[in-house]
Short mmCIF file of C-alpha atoms in Angstrom, two decimals:
data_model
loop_
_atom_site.label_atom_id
_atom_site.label_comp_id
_atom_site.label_asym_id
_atom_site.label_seq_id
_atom_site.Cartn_x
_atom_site.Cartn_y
_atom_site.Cartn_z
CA UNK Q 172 30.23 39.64 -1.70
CA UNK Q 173 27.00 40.98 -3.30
CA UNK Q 174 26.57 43.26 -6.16
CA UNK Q 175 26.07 46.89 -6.98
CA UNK Q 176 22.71 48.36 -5.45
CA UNK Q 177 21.58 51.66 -6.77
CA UNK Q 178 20.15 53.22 -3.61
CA UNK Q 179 20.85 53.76 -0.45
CA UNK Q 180 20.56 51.61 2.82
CA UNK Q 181 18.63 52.71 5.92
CA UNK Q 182 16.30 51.23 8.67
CA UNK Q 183 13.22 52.16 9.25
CA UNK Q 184 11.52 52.44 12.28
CA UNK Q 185 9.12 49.29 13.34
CA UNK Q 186 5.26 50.02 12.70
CA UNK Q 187 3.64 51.46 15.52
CA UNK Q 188 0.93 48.19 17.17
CA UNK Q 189 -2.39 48.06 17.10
CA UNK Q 190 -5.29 48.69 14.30
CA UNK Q 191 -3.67 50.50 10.92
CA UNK Q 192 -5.82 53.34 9.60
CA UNK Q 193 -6.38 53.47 5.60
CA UNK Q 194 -7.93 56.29 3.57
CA UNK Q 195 -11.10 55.38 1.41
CA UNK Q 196 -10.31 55.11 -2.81
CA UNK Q 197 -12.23 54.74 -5.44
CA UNK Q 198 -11.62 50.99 -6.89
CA UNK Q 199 -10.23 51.38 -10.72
CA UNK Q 200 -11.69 49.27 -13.73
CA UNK Q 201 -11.00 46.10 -13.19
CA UNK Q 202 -12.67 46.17 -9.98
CA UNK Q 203 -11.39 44.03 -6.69
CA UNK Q 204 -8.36 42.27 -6.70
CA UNK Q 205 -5.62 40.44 -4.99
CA UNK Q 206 -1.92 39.82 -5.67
CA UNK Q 207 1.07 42.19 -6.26
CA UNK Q 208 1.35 45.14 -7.67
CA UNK Q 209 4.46 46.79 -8.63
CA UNK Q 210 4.58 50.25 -8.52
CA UNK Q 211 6.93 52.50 -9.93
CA UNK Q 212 7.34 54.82 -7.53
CA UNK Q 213 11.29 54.03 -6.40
CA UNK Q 214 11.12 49.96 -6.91
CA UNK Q 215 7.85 50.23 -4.63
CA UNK Q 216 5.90 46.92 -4.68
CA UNK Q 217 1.98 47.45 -3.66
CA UNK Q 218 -0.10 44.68 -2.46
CA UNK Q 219 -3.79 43.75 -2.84
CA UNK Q 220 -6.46 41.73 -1.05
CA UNK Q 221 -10.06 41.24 -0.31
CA UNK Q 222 -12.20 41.53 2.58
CA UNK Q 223 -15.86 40.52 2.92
CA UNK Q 224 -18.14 42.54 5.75
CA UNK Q 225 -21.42 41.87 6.65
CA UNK Q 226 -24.15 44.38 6.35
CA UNK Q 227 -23.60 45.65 10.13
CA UNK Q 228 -19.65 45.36 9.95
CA UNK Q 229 -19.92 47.74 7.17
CA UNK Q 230 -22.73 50.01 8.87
CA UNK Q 231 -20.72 50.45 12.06
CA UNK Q 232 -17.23 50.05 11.04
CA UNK Q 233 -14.89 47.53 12.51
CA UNK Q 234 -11.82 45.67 13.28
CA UNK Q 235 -11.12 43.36 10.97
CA UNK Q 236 -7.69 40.80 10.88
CA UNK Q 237 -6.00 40.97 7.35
CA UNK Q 238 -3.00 37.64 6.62
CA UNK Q 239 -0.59 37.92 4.47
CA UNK Q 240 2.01 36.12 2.80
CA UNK Q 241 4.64 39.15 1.43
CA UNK Q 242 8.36 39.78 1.81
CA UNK Q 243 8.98 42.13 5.22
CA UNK Q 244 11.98 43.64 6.45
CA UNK Q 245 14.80 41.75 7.79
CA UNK Q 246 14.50 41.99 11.36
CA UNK Q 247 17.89 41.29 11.79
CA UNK Q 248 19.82 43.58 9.26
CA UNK Q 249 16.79 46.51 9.46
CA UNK Q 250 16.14 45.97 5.92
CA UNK Q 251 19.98 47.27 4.80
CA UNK Q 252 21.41 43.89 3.67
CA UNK Q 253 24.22 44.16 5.41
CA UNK Q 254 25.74 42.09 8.92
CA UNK Q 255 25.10 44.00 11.79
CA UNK Q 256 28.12 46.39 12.83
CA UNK Q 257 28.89 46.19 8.78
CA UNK Q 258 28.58 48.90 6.16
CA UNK Q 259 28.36 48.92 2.87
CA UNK Q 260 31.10 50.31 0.40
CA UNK Q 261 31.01 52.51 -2.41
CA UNK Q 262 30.94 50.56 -5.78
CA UNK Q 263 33.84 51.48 -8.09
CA UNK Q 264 32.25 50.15 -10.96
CA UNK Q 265 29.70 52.74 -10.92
CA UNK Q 266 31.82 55.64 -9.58
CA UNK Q 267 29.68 55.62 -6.15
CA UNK Q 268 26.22 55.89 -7.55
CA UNK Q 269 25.59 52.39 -5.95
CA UNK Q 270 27.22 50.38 -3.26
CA UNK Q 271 28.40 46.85 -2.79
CA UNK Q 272 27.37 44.63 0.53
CA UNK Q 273 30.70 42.73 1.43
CA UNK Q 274 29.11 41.10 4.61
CA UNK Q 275 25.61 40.34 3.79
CA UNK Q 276 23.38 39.69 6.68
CA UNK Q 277 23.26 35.81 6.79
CA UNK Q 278 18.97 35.80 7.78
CA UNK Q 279 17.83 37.90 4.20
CA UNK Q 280 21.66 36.94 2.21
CA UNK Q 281 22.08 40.87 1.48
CA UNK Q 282 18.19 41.05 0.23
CA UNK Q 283 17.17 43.25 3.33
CA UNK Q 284 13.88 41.15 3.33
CA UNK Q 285 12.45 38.02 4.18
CA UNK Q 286 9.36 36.28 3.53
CA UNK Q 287 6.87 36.57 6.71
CA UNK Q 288 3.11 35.86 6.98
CA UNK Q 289 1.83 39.05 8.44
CA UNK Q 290 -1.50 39.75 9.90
CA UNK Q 291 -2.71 43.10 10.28
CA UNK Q 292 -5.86 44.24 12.31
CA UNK Q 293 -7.38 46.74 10.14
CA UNK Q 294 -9.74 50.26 10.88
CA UNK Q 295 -12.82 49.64 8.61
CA UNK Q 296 -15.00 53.10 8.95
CA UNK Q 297 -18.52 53.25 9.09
CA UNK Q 298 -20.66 53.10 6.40
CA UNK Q 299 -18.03 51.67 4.07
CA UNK Q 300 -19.88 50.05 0.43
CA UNK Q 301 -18.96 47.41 -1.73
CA UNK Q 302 -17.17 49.52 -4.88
CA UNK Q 303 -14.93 51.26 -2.25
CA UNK Q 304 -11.49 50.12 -1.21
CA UNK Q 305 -9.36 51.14 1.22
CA UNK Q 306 -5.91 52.02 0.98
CA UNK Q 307 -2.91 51.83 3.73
CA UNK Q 308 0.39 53.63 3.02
CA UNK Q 309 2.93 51.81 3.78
CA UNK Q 310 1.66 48.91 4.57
CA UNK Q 311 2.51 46.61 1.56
CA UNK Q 312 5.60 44.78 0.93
CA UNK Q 313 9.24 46.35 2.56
CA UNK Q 314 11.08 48.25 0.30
CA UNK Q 315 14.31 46.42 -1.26
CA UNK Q 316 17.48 47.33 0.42
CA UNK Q 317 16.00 48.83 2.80
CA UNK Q 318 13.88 51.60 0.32
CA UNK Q 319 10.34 52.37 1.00
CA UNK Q 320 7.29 50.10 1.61
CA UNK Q 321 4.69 49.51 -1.10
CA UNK Q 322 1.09 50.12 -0.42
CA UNK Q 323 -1.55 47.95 0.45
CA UNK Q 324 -4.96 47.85 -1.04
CA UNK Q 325 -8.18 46.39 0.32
CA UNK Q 326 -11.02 45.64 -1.59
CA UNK Q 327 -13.91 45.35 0.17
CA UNK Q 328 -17.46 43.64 -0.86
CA UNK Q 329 -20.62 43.21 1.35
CA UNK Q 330 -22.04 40.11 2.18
CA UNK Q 331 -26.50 39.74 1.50
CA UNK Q 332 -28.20 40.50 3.93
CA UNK Q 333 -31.53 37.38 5.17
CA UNK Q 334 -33.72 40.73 5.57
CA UNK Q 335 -32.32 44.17 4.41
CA UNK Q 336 -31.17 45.08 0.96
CA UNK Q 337 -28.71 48.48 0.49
CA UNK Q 338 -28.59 50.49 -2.29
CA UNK Q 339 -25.50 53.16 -1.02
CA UNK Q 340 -27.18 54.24 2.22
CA UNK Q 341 -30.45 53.68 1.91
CA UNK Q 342 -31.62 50.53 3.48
CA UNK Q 343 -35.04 48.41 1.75
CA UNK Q 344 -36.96 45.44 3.77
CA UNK Q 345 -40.42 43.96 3.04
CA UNK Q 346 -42.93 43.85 6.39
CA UNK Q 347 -45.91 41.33 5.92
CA UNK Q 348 -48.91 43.38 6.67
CA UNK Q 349 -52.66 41.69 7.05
CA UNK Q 350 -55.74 43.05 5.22
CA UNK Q 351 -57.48 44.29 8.29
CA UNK Q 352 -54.58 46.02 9.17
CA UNK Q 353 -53.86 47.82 6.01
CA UNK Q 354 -57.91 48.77 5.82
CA UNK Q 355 -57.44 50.14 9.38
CA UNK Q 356 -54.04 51.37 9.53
CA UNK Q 357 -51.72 50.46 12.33
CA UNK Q 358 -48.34 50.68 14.44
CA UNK Q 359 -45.70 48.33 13.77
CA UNK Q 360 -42.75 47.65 15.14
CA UNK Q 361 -39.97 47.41 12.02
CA UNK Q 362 -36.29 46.46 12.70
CA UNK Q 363 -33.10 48.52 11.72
CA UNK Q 364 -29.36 47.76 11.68
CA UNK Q 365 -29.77 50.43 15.32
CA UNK Q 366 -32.68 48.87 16.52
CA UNK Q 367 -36.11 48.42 16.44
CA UNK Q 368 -38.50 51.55 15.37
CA UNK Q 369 -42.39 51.94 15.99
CA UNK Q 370 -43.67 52.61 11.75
CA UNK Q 371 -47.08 53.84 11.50
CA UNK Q 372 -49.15 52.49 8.51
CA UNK Q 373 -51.89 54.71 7.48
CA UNK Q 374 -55.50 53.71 6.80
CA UNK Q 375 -56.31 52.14 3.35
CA UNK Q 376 -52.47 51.04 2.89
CA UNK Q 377 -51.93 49.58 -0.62
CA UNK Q 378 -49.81 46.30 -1.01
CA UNK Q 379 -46.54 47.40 -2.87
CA UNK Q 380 -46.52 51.37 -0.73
CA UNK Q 381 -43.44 52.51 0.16
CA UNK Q 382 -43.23 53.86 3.76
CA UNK Q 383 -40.24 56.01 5.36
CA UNK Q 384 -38.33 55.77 8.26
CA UNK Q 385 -35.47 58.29 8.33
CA UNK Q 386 -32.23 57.96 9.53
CA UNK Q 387 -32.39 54.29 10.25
CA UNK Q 388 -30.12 53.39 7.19
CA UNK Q 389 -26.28 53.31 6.38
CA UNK Q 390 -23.85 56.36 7.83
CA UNK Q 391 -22.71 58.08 5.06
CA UNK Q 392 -18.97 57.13 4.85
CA UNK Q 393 -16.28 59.83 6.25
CA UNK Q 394 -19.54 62.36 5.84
CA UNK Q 395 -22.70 63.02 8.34
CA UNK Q 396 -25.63 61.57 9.70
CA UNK Q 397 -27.38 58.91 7.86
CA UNK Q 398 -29.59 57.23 5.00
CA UNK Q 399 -32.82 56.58 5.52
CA UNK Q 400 -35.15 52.65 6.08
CA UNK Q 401 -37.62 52.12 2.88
CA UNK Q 402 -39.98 49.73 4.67
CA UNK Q 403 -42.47 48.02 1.37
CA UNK Q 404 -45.51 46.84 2.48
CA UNK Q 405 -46.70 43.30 1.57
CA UNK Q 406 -50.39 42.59 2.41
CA UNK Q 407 -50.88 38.64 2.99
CA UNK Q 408 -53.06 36.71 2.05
CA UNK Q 409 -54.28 33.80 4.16
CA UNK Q 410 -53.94 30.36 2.87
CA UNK Q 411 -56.47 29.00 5.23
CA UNK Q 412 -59.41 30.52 7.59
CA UNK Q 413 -61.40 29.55 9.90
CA UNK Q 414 -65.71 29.21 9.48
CA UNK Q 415 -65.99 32.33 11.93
CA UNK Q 416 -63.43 34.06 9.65
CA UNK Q 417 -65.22 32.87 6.69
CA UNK Q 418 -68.31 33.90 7.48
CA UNK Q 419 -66.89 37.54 8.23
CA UNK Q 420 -65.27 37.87 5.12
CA UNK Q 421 -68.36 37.01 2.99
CA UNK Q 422 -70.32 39.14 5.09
CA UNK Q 423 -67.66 41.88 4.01
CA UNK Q 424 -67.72 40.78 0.43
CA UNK Q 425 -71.09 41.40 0.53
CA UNK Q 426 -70.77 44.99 1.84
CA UNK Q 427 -68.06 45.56 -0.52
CA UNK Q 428 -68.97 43.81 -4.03
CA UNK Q 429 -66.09 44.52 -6.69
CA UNK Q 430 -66.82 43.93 -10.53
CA UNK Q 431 -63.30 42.48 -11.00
CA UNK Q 432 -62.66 45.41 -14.06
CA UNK Q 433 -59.00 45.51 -15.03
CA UNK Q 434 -57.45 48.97 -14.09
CA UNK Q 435 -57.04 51.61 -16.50
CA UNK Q 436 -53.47 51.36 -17.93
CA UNK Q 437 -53.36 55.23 -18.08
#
């Protein structure tokens, strides 16, 4: 015979399948984390966990699995506790503001739950960053006695990238440029997380400028369109040169003599 419970017992209807859908929140002070979470909204238990996206995962958006390890309902019972074909009966003690299961269902023993490892393919959305988190109601652990089902959080963080570095939609990479082609100007051909785009360098390109290619960064997330590519130019030195090379470049050294003077700091 189990004891008084102070709510009442119901199924719920089984998750639709497929990819869940979460809406994007902010991630509170103490930044990611993973675990349990009670919740005080009518003995609601949340759940937590992390998930790490690379840079064109989190450009694009995808479908990611999620495992976990969390009490679900009682497949059996339909989270009430009770055998099948049972009910349960008003408590006395209480005057009716509870119940009491008399035939618990012998899979949860009256809990309405079981533990279950659950995996959960889950809708990332485009342009998603590392201090959001997404959140998916109803989809944390099943309610006791067949109440309703936490929430589950998803904290997400972005893996480094070998060649581009975000800062919120705006995407940075360095292109190695050589001294005759900074002098001269140039087309290059500079890749982007949608492919590769034709960058013109003007004449007399300093090492260190800052050219733009726009709308070749990171959608903005649940908004339009896009950030923009910051491509830095690096001009590069050779280590070694040939003696026709040599013999160019001194001629140009003598063409273009430099008295070494340190720059004005204003």
């Amino acid at each position: 015979m189990g004891g008084c419970t102070g709510h009442a017992h119901r199924g719920r209807d089984p998750q639709p399948a497929g990819a869940v859908h979460g809406r994007l929140v902010e991630r509170g002070p103490q930044g990611s984390v993973a675990g349990q979470h009670p919740d005080r909204r009518a003995g609601r238990v949340d759940r937590a966990t992390h998930l790490v996206l690379d840079l064109e995962e989190a450009a694009f958006g995808a479908t990611k699995p999620v495992e976990l390890r969390m009490p679900v309902e009682c497949e059996r019972c339909t989270g009430s506790g009770c055998e099948p074909g049972t009910h349960p009966s008003t408590c006395g003690t209480c005057g009716g503001a509870g119940s009491v299961i008399r035939d618990p269902c012998p899979s949860c023993r009256g809990r309405g739950r079981i533990q279950h490892t659950v995996e959960k393919q889950v809708t990332i959305p485009s342009g998603i960053d590392g201090d959001n988190q997404l959140r998916l109601a109803g989809e944390g652990e099943a309610g006791s006695q067949g109440g309703p089902n936490g929430d589950l959080y998803i904290a997400v963080s972005i893996q480094p990238h070998a060649f581009f570095e975000r800062r919120e939609t705006e995407l940075y990479c360095a292109i190695p440029v050589s001294f005759p082609q900074a002098v001269l100007g140039c087309t290059l051909k500079v890749p982007s997380p949608w492919g590769e785009h034709a960058l013109e360098v003007p004449a007399g390109t300093v090492s260190g400028a800052e050219l733009l290619v726009r709308g070749q960064g990171v959608p903005r997330v649940n908004g339009r369109g896009r950030g923009d590519l910051h491509v830095v130019v690096r001009i590069e030195v050779p280590q070694k040169v040939n003696r026709e090379q040599r013999q160019l470049l001194e001629k140009l050294a003598e063409l273009m003599p430099n008295e070494n003077l340190p720059h004005d700091r204003g």
